CSV table of N, CA and C in Angstrom, one decimal:
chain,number,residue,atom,x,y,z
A,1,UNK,N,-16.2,-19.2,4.4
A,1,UNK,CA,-14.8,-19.0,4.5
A,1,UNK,C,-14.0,-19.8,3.5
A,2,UNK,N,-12.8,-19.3,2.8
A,2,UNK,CA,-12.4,-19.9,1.9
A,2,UNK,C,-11.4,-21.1,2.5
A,3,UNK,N,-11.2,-22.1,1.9
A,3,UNK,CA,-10.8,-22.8,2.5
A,3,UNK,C,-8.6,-22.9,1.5
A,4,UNK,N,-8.0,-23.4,2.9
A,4,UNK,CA,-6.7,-23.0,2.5
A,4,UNK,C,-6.5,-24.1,1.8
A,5,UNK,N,-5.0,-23.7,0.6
A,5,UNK,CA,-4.9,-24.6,-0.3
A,5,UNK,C,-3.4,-25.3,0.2
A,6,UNK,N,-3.9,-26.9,-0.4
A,6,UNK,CA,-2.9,-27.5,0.3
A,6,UNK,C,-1.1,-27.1,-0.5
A,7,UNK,N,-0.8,-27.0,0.1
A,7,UNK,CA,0.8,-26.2,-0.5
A,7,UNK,C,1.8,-27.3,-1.1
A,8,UNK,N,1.6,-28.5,-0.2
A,8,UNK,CA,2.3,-29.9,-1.3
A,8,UNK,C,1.6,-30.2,-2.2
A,9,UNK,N,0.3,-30.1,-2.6
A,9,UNK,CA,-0.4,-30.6,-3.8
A,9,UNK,C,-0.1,-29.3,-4.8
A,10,UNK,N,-0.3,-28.2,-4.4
A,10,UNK,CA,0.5,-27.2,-5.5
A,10,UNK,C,1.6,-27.3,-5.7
A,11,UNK,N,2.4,-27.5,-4.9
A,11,UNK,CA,3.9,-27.8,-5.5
A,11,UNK,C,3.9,-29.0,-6.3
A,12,UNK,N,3.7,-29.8,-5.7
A,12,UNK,CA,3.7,-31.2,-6.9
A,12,UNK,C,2.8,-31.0,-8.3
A,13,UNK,N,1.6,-30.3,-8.5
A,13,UNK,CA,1.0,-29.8,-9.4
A,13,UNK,C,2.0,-28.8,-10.2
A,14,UNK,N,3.2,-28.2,-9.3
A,14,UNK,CA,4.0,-27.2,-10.4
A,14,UNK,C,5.4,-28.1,-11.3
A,15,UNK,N,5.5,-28.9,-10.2
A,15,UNK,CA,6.3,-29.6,-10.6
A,15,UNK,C,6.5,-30.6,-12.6
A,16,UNK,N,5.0,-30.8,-12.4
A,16,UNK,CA,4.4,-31.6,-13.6
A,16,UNK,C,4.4,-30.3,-14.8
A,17,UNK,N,4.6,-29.0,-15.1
A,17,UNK,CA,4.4,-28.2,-15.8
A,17,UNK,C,5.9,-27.9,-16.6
A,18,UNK,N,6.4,-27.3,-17.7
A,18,UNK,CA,7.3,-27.4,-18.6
A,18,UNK,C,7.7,-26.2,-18.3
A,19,UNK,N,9.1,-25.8,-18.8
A,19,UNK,CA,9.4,-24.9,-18.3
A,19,UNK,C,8.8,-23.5,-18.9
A,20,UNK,N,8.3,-23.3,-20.3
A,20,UNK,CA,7.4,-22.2,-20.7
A,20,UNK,C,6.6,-21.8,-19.5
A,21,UNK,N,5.5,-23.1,-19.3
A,21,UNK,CA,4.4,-22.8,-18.3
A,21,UNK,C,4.8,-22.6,-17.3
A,22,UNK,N,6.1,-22.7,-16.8
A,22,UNK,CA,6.7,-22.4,-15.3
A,22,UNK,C,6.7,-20.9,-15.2
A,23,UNK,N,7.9,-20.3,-16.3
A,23,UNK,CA,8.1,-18.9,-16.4
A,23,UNK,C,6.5,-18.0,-16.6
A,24,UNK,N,6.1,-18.5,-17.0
A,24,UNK,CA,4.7,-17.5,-17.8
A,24,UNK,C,4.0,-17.9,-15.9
A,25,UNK,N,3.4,-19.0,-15.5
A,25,UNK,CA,3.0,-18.6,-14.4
A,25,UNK,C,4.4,-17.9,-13.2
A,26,UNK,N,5.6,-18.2,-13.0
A,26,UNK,CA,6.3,-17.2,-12.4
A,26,UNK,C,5.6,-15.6,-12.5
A,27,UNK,N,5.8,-15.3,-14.3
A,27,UNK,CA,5.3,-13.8,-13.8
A,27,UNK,C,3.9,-13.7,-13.4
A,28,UNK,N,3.2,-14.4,-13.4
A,28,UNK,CA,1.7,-14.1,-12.9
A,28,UNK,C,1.5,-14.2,-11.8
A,29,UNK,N,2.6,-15.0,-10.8
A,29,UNK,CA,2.9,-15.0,-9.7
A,29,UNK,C,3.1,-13.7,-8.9
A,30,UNK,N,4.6,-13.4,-9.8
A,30,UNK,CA,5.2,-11.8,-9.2
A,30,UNK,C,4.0,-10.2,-9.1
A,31,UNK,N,3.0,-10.9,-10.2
A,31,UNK,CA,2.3,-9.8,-10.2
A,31,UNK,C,1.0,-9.8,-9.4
A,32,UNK,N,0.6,-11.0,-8.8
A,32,UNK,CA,-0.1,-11.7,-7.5
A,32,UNK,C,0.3,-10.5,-6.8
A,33,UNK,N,1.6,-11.2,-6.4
A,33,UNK,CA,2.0,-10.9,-5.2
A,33,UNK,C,2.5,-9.8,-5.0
A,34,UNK,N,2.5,-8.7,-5.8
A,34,UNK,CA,2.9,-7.3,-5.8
A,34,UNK,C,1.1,-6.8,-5.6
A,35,UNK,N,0.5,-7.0,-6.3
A,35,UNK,CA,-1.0,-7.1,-5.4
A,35,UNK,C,-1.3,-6.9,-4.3
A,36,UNK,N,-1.3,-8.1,-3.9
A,36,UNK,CA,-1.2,-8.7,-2.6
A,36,UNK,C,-0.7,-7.6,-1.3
A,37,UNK,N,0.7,-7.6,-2.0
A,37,UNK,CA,1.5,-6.6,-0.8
A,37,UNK,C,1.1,-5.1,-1.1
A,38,UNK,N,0.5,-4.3,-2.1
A,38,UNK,CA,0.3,-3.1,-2.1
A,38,UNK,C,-1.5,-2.8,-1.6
A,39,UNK,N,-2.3,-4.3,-1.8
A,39,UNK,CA,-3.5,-4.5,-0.9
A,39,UNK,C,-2.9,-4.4,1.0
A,40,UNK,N,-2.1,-4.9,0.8
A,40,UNK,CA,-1.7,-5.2,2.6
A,40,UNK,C,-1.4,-3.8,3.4
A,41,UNK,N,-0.9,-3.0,2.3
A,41,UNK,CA,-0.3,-1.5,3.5
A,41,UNK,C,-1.3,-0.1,2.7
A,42,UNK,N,-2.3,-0.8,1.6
A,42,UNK,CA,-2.9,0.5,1.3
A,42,UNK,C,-3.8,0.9,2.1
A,43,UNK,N,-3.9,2.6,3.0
A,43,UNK,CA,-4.5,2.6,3.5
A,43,UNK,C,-6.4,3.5,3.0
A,44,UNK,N,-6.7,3.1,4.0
A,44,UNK,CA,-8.4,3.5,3.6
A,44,UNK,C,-8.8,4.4,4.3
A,45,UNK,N,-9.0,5.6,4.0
A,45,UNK,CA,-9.7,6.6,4.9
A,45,UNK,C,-11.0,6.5,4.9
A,46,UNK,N,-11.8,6.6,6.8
A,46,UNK,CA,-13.0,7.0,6.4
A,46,UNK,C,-13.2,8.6,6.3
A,47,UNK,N,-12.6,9.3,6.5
A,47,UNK,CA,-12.8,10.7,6.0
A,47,UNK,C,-12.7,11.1,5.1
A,48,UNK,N,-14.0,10.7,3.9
A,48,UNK,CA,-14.0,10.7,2.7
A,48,UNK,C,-13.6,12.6,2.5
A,49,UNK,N,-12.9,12.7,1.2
A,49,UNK,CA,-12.5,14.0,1.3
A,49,UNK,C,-11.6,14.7,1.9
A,50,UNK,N,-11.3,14.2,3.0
A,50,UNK,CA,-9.9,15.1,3.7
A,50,UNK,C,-8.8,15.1,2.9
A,51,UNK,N,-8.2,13.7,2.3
A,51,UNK,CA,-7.1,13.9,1.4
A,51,UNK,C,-7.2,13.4,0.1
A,52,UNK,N,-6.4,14.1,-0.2
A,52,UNK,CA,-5.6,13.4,-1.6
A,52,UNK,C,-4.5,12.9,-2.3
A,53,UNK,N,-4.3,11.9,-2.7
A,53,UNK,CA,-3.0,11.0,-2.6
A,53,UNK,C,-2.7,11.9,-4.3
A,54,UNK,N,-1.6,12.4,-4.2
A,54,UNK,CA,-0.5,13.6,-5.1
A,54,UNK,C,0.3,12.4,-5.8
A,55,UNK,N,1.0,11.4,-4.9
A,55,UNK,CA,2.2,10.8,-5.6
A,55,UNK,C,2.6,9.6,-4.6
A,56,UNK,N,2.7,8.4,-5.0
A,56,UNK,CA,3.0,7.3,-3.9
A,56,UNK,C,4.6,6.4,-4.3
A,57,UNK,N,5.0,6.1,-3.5
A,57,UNK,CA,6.6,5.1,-3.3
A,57,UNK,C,6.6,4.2,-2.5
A,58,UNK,N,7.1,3.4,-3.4
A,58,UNK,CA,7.2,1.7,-2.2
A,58,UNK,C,8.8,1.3,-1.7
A,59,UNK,N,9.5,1.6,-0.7
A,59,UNK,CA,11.0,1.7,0.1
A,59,UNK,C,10.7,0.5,0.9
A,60,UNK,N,11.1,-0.9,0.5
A,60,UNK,CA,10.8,-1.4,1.5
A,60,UNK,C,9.3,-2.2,1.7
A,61,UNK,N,8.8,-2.5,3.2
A,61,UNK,CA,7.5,-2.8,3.2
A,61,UNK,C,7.2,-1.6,3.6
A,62,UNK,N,7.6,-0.5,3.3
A,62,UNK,CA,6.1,0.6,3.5
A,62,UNK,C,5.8,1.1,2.6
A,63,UNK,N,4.7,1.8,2.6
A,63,UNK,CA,3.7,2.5,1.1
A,63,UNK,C,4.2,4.5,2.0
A,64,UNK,N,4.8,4.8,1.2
A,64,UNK,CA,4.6,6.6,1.5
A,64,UNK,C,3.9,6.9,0.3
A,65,UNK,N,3.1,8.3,0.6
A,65,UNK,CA,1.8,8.7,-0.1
A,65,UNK,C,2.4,10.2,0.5
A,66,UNK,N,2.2,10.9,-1.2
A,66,UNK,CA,2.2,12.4,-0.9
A,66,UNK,C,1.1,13.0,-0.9
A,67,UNK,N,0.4,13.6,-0.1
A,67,UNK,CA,-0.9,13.7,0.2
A,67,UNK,C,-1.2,15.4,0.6
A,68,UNK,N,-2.7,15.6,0.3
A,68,UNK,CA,-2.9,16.9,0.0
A,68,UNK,C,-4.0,17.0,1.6
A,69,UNK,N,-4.3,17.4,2.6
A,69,UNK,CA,-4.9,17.2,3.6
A,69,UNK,C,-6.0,18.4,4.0
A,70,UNK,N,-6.9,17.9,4.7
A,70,UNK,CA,-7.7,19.1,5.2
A,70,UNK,C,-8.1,18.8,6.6
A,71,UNK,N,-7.2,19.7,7.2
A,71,UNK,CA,-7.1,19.2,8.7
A,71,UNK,C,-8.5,19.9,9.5
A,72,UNK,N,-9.3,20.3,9.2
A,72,UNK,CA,-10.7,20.0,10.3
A,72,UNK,C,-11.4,21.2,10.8
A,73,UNK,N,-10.6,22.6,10.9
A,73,UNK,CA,-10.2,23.4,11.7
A,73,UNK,C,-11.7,24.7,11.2
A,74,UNK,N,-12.2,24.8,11.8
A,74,UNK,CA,-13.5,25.9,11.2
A,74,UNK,C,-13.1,27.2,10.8
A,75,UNK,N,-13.3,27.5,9.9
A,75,UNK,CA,-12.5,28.8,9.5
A,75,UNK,C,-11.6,28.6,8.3
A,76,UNK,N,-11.1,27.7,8.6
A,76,UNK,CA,-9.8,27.2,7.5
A,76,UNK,C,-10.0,27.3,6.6
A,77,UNK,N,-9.1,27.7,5.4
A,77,UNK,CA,-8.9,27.8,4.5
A,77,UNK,C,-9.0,26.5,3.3
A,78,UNK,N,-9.2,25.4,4.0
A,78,UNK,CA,-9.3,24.2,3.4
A,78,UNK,C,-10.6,24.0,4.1
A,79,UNK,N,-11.2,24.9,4.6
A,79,UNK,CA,-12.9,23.9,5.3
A,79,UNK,C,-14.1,23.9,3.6
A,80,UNK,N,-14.7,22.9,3.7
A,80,UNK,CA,-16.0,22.7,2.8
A,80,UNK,C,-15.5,22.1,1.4
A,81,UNK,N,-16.3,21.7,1.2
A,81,UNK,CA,-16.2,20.7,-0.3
A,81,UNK,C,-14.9,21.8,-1.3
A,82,UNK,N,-15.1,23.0,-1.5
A,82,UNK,CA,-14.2,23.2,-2.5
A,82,UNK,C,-13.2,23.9,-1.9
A,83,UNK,N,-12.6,23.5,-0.4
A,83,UNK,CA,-11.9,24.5,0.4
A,83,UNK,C,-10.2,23.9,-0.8
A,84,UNK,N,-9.3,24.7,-0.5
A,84,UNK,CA,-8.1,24.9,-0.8
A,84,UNK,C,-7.2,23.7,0.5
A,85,UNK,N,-7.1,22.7,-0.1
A,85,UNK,CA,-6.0,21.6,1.0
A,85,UNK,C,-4.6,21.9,1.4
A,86,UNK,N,-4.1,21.6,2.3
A,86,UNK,CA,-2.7,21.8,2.6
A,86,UNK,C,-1.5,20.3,2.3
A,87,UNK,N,-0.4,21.4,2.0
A,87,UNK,CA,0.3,20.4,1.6
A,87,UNK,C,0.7,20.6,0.6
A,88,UNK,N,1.5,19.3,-0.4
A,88,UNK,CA,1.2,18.0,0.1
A,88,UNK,C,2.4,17.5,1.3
A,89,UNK,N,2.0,16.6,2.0
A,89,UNK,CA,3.2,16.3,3.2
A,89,UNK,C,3.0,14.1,2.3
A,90,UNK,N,4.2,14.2,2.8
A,90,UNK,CA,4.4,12.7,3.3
A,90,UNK,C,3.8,12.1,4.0
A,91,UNK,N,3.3,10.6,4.2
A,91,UNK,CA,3.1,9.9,5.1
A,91,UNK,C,3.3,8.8,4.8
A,92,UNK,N,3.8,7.9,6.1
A,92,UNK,CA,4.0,6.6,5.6
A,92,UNK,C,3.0,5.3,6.1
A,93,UNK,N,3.1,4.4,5.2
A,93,UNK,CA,2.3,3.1,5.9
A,93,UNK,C,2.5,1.9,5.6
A,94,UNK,N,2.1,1.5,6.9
A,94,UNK,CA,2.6,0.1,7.1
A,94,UNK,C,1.6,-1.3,7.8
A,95,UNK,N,1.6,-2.1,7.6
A,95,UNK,CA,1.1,-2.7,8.5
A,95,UNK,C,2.1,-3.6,10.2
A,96,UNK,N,1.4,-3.9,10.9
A,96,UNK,CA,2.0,-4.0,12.3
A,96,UNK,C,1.2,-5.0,13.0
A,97,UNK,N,1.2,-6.3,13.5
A,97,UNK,CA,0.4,-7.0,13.9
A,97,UNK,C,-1.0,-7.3,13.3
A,98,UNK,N,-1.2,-7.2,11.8
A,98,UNK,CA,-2.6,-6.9,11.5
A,98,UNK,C,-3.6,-5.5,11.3
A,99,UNK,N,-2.7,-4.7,12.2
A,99,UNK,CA,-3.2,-3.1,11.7
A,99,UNK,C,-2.4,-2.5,10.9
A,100,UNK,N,-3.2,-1.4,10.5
A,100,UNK,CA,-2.5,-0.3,9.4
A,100,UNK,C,-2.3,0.8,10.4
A,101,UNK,N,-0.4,1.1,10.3
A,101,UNK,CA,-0.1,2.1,10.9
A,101,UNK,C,0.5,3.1,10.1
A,102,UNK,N,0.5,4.7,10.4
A,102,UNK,CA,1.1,5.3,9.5
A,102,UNK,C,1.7,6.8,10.4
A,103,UNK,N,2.4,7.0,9.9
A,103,UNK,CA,3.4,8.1,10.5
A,103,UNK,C,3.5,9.4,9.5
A,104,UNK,N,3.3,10.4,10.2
A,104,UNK,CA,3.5,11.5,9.5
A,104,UNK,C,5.2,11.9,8.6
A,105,UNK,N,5.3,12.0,7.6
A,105,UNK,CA,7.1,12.2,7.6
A,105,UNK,C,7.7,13.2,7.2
A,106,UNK,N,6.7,14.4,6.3
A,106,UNK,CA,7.3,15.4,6.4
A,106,UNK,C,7.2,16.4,4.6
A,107,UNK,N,7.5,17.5,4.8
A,107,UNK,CA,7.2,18.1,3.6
A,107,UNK,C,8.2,17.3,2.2
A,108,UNK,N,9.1,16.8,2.7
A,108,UNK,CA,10.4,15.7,1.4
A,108,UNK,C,10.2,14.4,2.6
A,109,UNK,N,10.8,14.0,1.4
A,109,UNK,CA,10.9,12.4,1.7
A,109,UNK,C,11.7,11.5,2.2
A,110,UNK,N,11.8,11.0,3.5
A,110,UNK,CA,12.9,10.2,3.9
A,110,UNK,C,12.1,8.9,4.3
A,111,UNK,N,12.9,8.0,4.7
A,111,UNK,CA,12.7,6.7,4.4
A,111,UNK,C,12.9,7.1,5.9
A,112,UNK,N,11.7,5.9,7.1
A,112,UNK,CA,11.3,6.1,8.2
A,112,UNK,C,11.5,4.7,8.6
């Protein structure tokens, strides 16, 4: 387990740095942490294959994904490796106490 870093010794470590080195690590910061937060709401399907992510937007803390789907159905017109997918619809995601939650939103796009 990794062990946590002490946050007063980093700040006093930033402190001792000029202001070049401040800006140049700022943006390496910002781009951390844009990381960070599009790791936190991306979601993971295990139904390899059912979708496919068309076009994605970040409103906020949630991730919406325009997505191409193949809902399961025998017969369907989307069933089997080279079936034809529906769509694309909206969905949104988020996280919520530690889970990844996501909500259907719709053939356009509104902010949920």
């Amino acid at each position: 387990m990794a062990r946590q870093p002490d946050l007063n010794k980093l700040r006093t470590a930033f402190y001792r740095l000029n202001l070049e080195q401040a800006k140049q690590l700022y943006g390496e910061l910002g781009a951390i942490v844009q990381e960070l937060e599009q790791q936190s709401v991306s979601p993971s399907f295990s139904r390899a294959g059912s979708r496919e992510v068309v076009e994605t937007a970040r409103l906020g803390d949630r991730l919406y994904q325009r997505e191409l789907v193949r809902c399961g159905k025998v017969g369907c017109k989307c069933e089997g490796k080279n079936g034809e997918l529906h769509g694309p619809y909206w969905y949104a995601y988020w996280r919520e106490n530690g889970r990844l939650r996501s909500r259907y939103v719709g053939k356009r796009l509104r902010q949920i």
